Coordinates of C-alpha atoms and ligand atoms in Angstrom, one line a residue:
X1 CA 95.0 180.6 179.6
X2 CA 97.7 179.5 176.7
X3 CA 101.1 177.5 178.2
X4 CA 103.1 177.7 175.5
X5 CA 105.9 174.9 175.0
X6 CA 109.3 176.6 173.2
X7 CA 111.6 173.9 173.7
X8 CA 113.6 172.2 176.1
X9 CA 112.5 173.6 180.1
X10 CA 111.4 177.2 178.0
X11 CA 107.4 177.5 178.4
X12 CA 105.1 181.1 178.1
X13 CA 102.0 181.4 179.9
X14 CA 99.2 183.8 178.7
X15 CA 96.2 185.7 179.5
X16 CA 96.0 185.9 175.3
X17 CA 96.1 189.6 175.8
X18 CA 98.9 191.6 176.6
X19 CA 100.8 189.4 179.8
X20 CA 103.0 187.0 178.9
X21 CA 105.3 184.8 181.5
X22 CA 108.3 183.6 180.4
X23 CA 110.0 180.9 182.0
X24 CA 113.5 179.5 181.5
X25 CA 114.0 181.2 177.9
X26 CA 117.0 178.9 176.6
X27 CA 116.3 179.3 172.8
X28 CA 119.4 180.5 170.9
X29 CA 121.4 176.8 170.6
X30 CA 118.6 175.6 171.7
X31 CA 118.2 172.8 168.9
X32 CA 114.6 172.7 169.1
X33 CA 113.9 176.1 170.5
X34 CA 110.6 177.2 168.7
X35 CA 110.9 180.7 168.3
X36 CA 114.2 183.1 168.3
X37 CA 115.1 185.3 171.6
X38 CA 114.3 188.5 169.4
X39 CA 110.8 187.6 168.8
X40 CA 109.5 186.1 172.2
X41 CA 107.2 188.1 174.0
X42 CA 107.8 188.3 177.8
X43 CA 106.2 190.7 180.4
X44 CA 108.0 188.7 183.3
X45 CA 110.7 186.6 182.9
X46 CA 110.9 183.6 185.6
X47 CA 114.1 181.4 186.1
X48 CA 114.5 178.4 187.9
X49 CA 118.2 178.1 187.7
X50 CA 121.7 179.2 186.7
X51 CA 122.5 176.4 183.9
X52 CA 123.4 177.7 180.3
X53 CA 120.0 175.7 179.2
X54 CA 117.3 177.7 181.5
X55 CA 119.0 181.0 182.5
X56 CA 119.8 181.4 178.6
X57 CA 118.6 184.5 176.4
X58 CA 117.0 185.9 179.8
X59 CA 119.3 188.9 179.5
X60 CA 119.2 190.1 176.5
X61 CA 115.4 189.2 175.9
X62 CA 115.2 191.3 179.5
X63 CA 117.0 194.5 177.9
X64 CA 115.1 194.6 174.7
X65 CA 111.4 193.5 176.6
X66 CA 111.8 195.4 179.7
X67 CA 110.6 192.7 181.1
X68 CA 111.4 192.0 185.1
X69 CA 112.9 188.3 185.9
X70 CA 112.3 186.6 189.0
X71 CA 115.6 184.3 190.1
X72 CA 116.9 183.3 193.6
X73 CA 119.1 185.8 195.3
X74 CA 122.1 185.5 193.9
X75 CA 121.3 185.1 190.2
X76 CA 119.0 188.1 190.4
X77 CA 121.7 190.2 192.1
X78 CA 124.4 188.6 188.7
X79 CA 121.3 190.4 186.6
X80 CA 120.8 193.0 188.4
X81 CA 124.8 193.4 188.4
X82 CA 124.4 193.5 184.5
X83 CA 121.3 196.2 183.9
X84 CA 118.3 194.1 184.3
X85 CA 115.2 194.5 186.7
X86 CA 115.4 191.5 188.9
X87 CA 113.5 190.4 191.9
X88 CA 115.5 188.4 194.4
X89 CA 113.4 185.9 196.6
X90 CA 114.8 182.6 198.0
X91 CA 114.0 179.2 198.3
X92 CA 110.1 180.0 200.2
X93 CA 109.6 183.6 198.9
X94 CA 106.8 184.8 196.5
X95 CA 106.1 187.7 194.5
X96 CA 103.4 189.4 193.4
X97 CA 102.5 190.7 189.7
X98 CA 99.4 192.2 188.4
X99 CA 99.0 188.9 186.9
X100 CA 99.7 186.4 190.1
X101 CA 102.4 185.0 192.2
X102 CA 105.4 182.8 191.7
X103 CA 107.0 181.2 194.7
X104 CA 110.2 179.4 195.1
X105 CA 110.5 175.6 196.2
X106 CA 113.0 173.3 196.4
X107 CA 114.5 171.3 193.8
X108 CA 117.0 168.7 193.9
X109 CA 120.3 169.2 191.4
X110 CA 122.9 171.8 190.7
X111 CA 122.6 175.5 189.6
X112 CA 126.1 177.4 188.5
X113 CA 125.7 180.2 186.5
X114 CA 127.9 180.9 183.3
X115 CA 129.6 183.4 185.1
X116 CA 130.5 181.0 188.0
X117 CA 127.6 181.9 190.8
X118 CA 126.5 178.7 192.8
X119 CA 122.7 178.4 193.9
X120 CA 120.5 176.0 194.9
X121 CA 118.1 175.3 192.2
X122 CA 114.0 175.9 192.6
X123 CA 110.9 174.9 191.4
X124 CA 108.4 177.5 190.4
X125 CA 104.8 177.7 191.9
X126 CA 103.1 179.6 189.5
X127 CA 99.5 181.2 190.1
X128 CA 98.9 182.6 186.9
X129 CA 95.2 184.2 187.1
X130 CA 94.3 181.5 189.1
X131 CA 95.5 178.9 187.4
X132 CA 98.3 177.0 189.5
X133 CA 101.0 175.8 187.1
X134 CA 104.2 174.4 189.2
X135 CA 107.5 174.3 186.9
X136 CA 109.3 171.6 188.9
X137 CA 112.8 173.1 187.2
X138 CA 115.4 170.6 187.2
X139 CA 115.0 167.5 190.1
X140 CA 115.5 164.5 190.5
X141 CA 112.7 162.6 192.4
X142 CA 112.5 163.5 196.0
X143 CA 109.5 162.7 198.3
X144 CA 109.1 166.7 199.3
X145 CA 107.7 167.0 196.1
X146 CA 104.1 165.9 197.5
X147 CA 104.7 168.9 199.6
X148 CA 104.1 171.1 197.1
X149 CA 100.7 169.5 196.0
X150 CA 99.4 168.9 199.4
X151 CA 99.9 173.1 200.1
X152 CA 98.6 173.7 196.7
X153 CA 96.6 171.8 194.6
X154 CA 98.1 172.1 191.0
X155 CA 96.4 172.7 187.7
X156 CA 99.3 171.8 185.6
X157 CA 102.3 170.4 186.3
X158 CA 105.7 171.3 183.9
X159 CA 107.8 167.9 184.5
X160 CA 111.2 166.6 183.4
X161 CA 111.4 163.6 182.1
X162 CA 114.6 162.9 179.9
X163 CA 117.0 161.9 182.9
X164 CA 120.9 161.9 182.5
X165 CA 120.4 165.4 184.1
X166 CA 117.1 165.2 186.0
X167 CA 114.4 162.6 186.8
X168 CA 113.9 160.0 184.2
X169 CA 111.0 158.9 182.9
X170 CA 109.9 156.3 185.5
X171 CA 110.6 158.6 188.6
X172 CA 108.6 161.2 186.7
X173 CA 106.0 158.7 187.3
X174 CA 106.5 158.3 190.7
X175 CA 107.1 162.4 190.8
X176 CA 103.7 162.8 189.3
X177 CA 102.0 160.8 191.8
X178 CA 103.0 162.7 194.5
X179 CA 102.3 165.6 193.1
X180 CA 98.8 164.9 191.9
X181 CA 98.2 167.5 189.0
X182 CA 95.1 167.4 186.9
X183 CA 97.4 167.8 183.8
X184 CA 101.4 167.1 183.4
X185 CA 103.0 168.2 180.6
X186 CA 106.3 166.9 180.0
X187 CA 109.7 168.6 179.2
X188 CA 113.3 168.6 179.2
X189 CA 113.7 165.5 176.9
X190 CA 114.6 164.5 173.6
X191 CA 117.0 168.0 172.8
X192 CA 120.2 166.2 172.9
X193 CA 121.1 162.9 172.8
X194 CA 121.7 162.0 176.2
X195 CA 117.8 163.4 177.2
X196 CA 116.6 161.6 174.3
X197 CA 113.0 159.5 175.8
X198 CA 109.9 157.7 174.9
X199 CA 107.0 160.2 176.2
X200 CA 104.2 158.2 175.0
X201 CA 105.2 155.6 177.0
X202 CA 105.6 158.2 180.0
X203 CA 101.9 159.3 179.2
X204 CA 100.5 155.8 178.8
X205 CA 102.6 155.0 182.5
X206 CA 101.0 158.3 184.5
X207 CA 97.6 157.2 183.2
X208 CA 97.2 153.9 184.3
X209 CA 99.1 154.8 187.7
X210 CA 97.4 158.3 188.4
X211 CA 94.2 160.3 187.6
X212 CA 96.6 163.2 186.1
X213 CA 96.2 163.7 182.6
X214 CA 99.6 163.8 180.0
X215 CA 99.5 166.4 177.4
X216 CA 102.5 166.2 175.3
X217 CA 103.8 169.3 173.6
X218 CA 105.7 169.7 170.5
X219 CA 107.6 172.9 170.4
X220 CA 105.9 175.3 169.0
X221 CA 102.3 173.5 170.3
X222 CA 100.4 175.2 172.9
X223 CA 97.8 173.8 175.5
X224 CA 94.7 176.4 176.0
X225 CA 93.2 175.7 179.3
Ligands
LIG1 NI1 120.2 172.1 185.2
LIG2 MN1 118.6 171.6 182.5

């Protein structure tokens, strides 16, 4: 399996075939988005939240894809409002793909869409041909985190790290801890300003406090598990 880092929150997962999951796809303004919203590949499109930098190019890379997009009830029912295929679970609910599952879970922040809906935000549980990837969205640290990892034991966890708007480097220690994944790969730092942190530092920090490993991604790298 290929997770793919594209900047920002945006990651793909792939089989290396013909499935590829897209999650979060902010990429045009992105100013390190690795690849443009016409040329991503996407098979499923999933979406934590309603901010401008996760919910993004997920339309239009829907309409010209065909892909469907997983987002909590009301931001599917704003796609599905503007022509896209979207499944609506809430905070608890999974569905099923020929390639795995993807269930909702809790996050801690805000979610307004563009267009004004309000949500709750989520986390993604991801079982991507058996490989258990959790997307934690955007959070702050909160101790039902561990829930997540005591249900499910994670492969790979996709972390925030830049605080400002989410957890900050430190917490994200704390986060990983609870969480317990063999490998954390951080994101959502360093693509403006006020996100800007040191992830070496966060790496070196999980590794003496945890037995996760870090793997940091440049956008554009990709991690083959
Ligand atoms: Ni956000
Ligand atoms: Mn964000």
């Amino acid at each position: 399996m290929e997770v793919r880092f594209l900047g920002h929150a945006c990651f793909t997962l792939s089989d290396g075939g013909s499935t590829t999951v897209l999650i979060d796809p902010f990429l045009t303004g992105n100013p390190r988005g690795a690849i443009s919203a016409d040329d991503v590949a996407a098979t499923t499109i999933l979406l934590t939240h309603g901010h401008q930098d996760h919910l993004g190019d997920t339309v239009a890379i829907a309409k010209r894809t065909g892909a469907t997009v997983v987002a909590i009830t009301e931001i599917a029912g704003e796609l599905g409002a503007e022509g896209v295929d979207a499944r609506d679970p809430n905070l608890g609910g999974t569905e099923k793909f020929d390639w795995g599952t993807v269930k909702l879970v809790p996050a801690l922040h805000t979610s307004t869409t563009p267009n004004g809906t309000v949500t709750p935000p989520a986390g993604l549980l991801i079982n991507f041909q058996d490989t258990v990837v959790y997307h934690l969205g955007d959070t702050c640290l909160f101790s039902d985190l561990a829930l997540v990892g005591k249900r499910t034991p994670i492969d790979i966890a996709l972390m925030c790290i830049g605080g400002h708007y989410t957890m900050d480097r430190t917490d994200a220690v704390e986060a990983a801890s609870l969480i317990g994944a063999k490998t954390v790969i951080p994101c959502h730092f360093n693509t403006f300003p006020a996100i800007e942190t040191d992830a070496q530092a966060f790496k070196s920090d999980v590794e003496s406090a945890t037995s996760s490993n870090v793997v940091i991604l440049e956008p554009g790298d990709t991690h083959t598990t």
